[in-house]
Short mmCIF file of N, CA and C in Angstrom, two decimals:
data_model
loop_
_atom_site.label_atom_id
_atom_site.label_comp_id
_atom_site.label_asym_id
_atom_site.label_seq_id
_atom_site.Cartn_x
_atom_site.Cartn_y
_atom_site.Cartn_z
N MET A 1 21.81 0.68 29.75
CA MET A 1 21.15 -0.56 29.68
C MET A 1 22.20 -1.53 29.17
N GLY A 2 22.43 -2.68 29.64
CA GLY A 2 23.29 -3.70 29.31
C GLY A 2 22.70 -4.34 27.82
N HIS A 3 23.59 -5.09 27.32
CA HIS A 3 23.17 -5.73 25.91
C HIS A 3 22.16 -6.64 26.15
N ASP A 4 22.42 -7.49 27.36
CA ASP A 4 21.37 -8.72 27.46
C ASP A 4 19.77 -7.93 27.75
N ALA A 5 19.79 -6.86 28.65
CA ALA A 5 18.70 -6.31 28.79
C ALA A 5 17.97 -5.61 27.61
N LEU A 6 18.77 -5.12 26.78
CA LEU A 6 18.44 -4.56 25.46
C LEU A 6 17.88 -5.76 24.45
N ALA A 7 18.55 -6.84 24.44
CA ALA A 7 18.05 -7.91 23.65
C ALA A 7 16.81 -8.61 24.11
N ARG A 8 16.61 -8.46 25.44
CA ARG A 8 15.22 -8.90 25.90
C ARG A 8 14.17 -7.94 25.76
N ALA A 9 14.45 -6.70 25.72
CA ALA A 9 13.43 -5.57 25.61
C ALA A 9 13.07 -5.22 24.17
N THR A 10 13.81 -5.80 23.04
CA THR A 10 13.66 -5.36 21.74
C THR A 10 13.36 -6.69 20.93
N PRO A 11 12.59 -6.51 19.83
CA PRO A 11 12.40 -7.61 18.97
C PRO A 11 13.88 -8.10 18.43
N ALA A 12 13.80 -9.30 17.70
CA ALA A 12 14.94 -10.01 17.17
C ALA A 12 15.42 -9.11 16.05
N ARG A 13 14.69 -8.29 15.34
CA ARG A 13 15.21 -7.56 14.18
C ARG A 13 15.94 -6.29 14.64
N ALA A 14 16.21 -5.98 16.02
CA ALA A 14 16.69 -5.00 16.62
C ALA A 14 18.19 -4.49 16.14
N ASP A 15 18.32 -4.30 14.93
CA ASP A 15 19.69 -3.85 14.51
C ASP A 15 19.84 -2.38 14.77
N ASP A 16 20.88 -1.88 14.79
CA ASP A 16 21.24 -0.32 15.09
C ASP A 16 20.31 0.73 14.25
N ALA A 17 20.04 0.46 13.18
CA ALA A 17 19.36 1.50 12.23
C ALA A 17 17.80 1.37 12.87
N TRP A 18 17.08 0.23 13.05
CA TRP A 18 16.06 0.06 13.36
C TRP A 18 15.76 0.66 14.90
N LEU A 19 16.75 0.34 15.60
CA LEU A 19 16.51 1.03 17.02
C LEU A 19 16.73 2.30 17.16
N HIS A 20 17.65 2.92 16.29
CA HIS A 20 17.54 4.48 16.21
C HIS A 20 16.33 5.10 15.78
N ARG A 21 15.73 4.67 14.54
CA ARG A 21 14.53 5.10 14.02
C ARG A 21 13.47 5.01 15.08
N SER A 22 13.42 3.85 15.71
CA SER A 22 12.39 3.71 16.78
C SER A 22 12.48 4.67 17.84
N ILE A 23 13.61 4.88 18.30
CA ILE A 23 13.80 5.95 19.40
C ILE A 23 13.46 7.31 18.78
N GLU A 24 13.84 7.47 17.69
CA GLU A 24 13.42 8.91 16.93
C GLU A 24 11.91 9.11 16.89
N LEU A 25 11.21 7.99 16.54
CA LEU A 25 9.82 7.99 16.36
C LEU A 25 9.12 8.24 17.58
N TRP A 26 9.52 7.60 18.86
CA TRP A 26 8.71 7.70 20.10
C TRP A 26 9.33 8.85 21.15
N LEU A 27 10.49 9.47 20.61
CA LEU A 27 10.93 10.46 21.47
C LEU A 27 10.15 11.63 21.78
N PRO A 28 9.38 12.17 20.80
CA PRO A 28 8.67 13.39 21.13
C PRO A 28 7.46 13.05 22.06
N LEU A 29 6.73 11.84 21.87
CA LEU A 29 5.78 11.64 22.97
C LEU A 29 6.31 11.19 24.32
N ALA A 30 7.38 10.43 24.42
CA ALA A 30 8.10 10.16 25.62
C ALA A 30 8.61 11.42 26.34
N THR A 31 9.20 12.26 25.49
CA THR A 31 9.64 13.68 26.19
C THR A 31 8.45 14.49 26.72
N ASP A 32 7.25 14.50 25.92
CA ASP A 32 6.10 15.17 26.39
C ASP A 32 5.63 14.58 27.72
N ALA A 33 5.50 13.25 27.82
CA ALA A 33 5.04 12.61 29.07
C ALA A 33 5.95 12.76 30.09
N ASN A 34 7.26 12.75 29.80
CA ASN A 34 8.28 13.03 30.93
C ASN A 34 8.04 14.45 31.46
N GLU A 35 7.76 15.53 30.58
CA GLU A 35 7.40 16.95 31.15
C GLU A 35 6.27 16.96 31.89
N ARG A 36 5.21 16.41 31.17
CA ARG A 36 3.81 16.40 31.71
C ARG A 36 3.53 15.83 33.01
N TYR A 37 4.29 14.71 33.23
CA TYR A 37 3.97 13.90 34.43
C TYR A 37 5.07 14.06 35.44
N ASP A 38 6.18 14.78 35.14
CA ASP A 38 7.20 15.38 35.86
C ASP A 38 8.05 14.20 36.47
N TRP A 39 8.43 13.19 35.54
CA TRP A 39 9.15 12.18 35.86
C TRP A 39 10.50 12.59 36.13
N GLY A 40 11.08 13.53 35.64
CA GLY A 40 12.54 13.87 35.81
C GLY A 40 13.47 13.08 35.09
N TYR A 41 13.10 12.46 33.93
CA TYR A 41 14.15 11.76 33.28
C TYR A 41 15.10 12.72 32.35
N GLY A 42 16.48 12.22 32.41
CA GLY A 42 17.20 12.84 31.25
C GLY A 42 17.13 12.27 29.94
N GLY A 43 17.93 12.59 29.13
CA GLY A 43 17.92 12.19 27.65
C GLY A 43 18.13 10.67 27.58
N HIS A 44 19.21 10.09 28.26
CA HIS A 44 19.45 8.72 28.27
C HIS A 44 18.41 7.98 28.91
N ASP A 45 17.94 8.37 30.01
CA ASP A 45 16.78 7.77 30.63
C ASP A 45 15.56 7.71 29.82
N ILE A 46 15.28 8.82 29.15
CA ILE A 46 14.17 8.82 28.17
C ILE A 46 14.29 7.54 27.05
N GLU A 47 15.46 7.66 26.68
CA GLU A 47 15.87 6.57 25.52
C GLU A 47 15.75 5.17 26.26
N ARG A 48 16.15 5.09 27.52
CA ARG A 48 16.14 3.66 28.08
C ARG A 48 14.44 3.25 28.33
N LEU A 49 13.73 4.31 28.71
CA LEU A 49 12.32 4.01 28.69
C LEU A 49 11.75 3.54 27.52
N ILE A 50 12.18 4.37 26.22
CA ILE A 50 11.48 3.86 25.03
C ILE A 50 12.05 2.32 24.72
N ILE A 51 13.19 2.16 25.04
CA ILE A 51 13.80 0.91 24.51
C ILE A 51 13.06 -0.14 25.38
N VAL A 52 12.68 -0.02 26.65
CA VAL A 52 11.95 -1.15 27.42
C VAL A 52 10.64 -1.23 27.14
N ALA A 53 10.00 -0.06 26.63
CA ALA A 53 8.60 0.06 26.20
C ALA A 53 8.41 -0.51 24.72
N LEU A 54 9.40 -0.53 23.90
CA LEU A 54 9.41 -0.80 22.40
C LEU A 54 8.37 -1.99 22.06
N PRO A 55 8.31 -2.99 22.57
CA PRO A 55 7.54 -4.12 22.26
C PRO A 55 5.89 -3.91 22.27
N ASP A 56 5.85 -3.19 23.37
CA ASP A 56 4.23 -2.80 23.55
C ASP A 56 3.93 -1.41 22.94
N LEU A 57 4.94 -0.61 22.69
CA LEU A 57 4.69 0.74 21.96
C LEU A 57 4.28 0.22 20.41
N GLU A 58 4.98 -0.72 19.75
CA GLU A 58 4.68 -1.29 18.56
C GLU A 58 3.25 -1.67 18.18
N ARG A 59 2.54 -2.09 19.46
CA ARG A 59 1.31 -2.63 19.36
C ARG A 59 0.16 -1.50 19.58
N ALA A 60 0.64 -0.39 20.11
CA ALA A 60 -0.22 0.57 20.49
C ALA A 60 -0.97 1.11 19.21
N ASP A 61 -2.33 1.42 19.34
CA ASP A 61 -2.99 1.81 18.20
C ASP A 61 -3.49 3.31 18.40
N SER A 62 -3.00 4.09 19.44
CA SER A 62 -3.25 5.56 19.49
C SER A 62 -2.12 6.07 20.30
N SER A 63 -2.27 7.44 20.24
CA SER A 63 -1.21 8.18 20.92
C SER A 63 -1.55 7.93 22.64
N ASP A 64 -2.91 7.81 22.95
CA ASP A 64 -3.29 7.50 24.16
C ASP A 64 -2.79 6.20 24.74
N ALA A 65 -2.90 5.18 23.94
CA ALA A 65 -2.57 3.84 24.29
C ALA A 65 -0.91 3.83 24.34
N ALA A 66 -0.21 4.63 23.70
CA ALA A 66 1.25 4.80 23.59
C ALA A 66 1.61 5.31 25.07
N ARG A 67 0.92 6.33 25.44
CA ARG A 67 1.18 7.17 26.82
C ARG A 67 0.87 6.17 27.91
N ALA A 68 -0.05 5.35 27.80
CA ALA A 68 -0.19 4.29 28.80
C ALA A 68 0.85 3.34 28.89
N VAL A 69 1.33 2.90 27.76
CA VAL A 69 2.45 2.02 27.84
C VAL A 69 3.68 2.76 28.40
N LEU A 70 4.00 3.90 28.02
CA LEU A 70 4.98 4.64 28.80
C LEU A 70 4.81 4.69 30.11
N TRP A 71 3.67 5.07 30.62
CA TRP A 71 3.30 5.36 32.03
C TRP A 71 3.54 4.18 32.73
N PHE A 72 3.11 2.86 32.21
CA PHE A 72 3.28 1.68 32.87
C PHE A 72 4.72 1.15 32.94
N CYS A 73 5.53 1.48 31.84
CA CYS A 73 6.97 1.22 31.91
C CYS A 73 7.69 1.99 32.89
N HIS A 74 7.14 3.17 33.08
CA HIS A 74 7.86 4.25 34.03
C HIS A 74 7.57 3.73 35.41
N ARG A 75 6.30 3.27 35.67
CA ARG A 75 5.96 2.78 37.06
C ARG A 75 6.69 1.50 37.30
N ARG A 76 6.84 0.68 36.40
CA ARG A 76 7.62 -0.62 36.64
C ARG A 76 9.16 -0.25 36.91
N GLN A 77 9.60 0.71 35.93
CA GLN A 77 11.19 0.82 36.40
C GLN A 77 11.17 1.65 37.74
N HIS A 78 10.24 2.64 38.11
CA HIS A 78 10.34 3.32 39.34
C HIS A 78 10.11 2.27 40.45
N SER A 79 9.32 1.32 40.30
CA SER A 79 9.06 0.42 41.49
C SER A 79 10.18 -0.44 41.58
N ALA A 80 10.91 -0.98 40.61
CA ALA A 80 12.18 -1.67 40.69
C ALA A 80 13.26 -0.76 41.11
N GLY A 81 13.13 0.37 40.87
CA GLY A 81 14.50 1.11 41.66
C GLY A 81 14.15 1.37 42.93
N ALA A 82 13.05 1.50 43.44
CA ALA A 82 12.70 1.76 44.83
C ALA A 82 12.95 0.63 45.60
N GLY A 83 12.88 -0.63 45.13
CA GLY A 83 13.19 -1.81 45.89
C GLY A 83 14.72 -2.27 46.05
N ARG A 84 15.59 -1.48 45.49
CA ARG A 84 16.96 -1.59 45.53
C ARG A 84 17.66 -1.11 46.84
#
């Protein structure tokens, strides 16, 4: 993911330490969703999904809501990739 895309996908306070902590926080849930729904993402792709989803993940008030955010972002990325 390029620097411009990362800047658009994360809040203004997205310093390296905050981003690293955020990825670590959401990685187990994103990895589980990747395996459960057979998305086929590798490690970097899961991290990219988390980064794109971060603004909405921060507002999720349950693990089900967070899964829905990840699902939506997965579908959006998949749809964007299919149109190329």
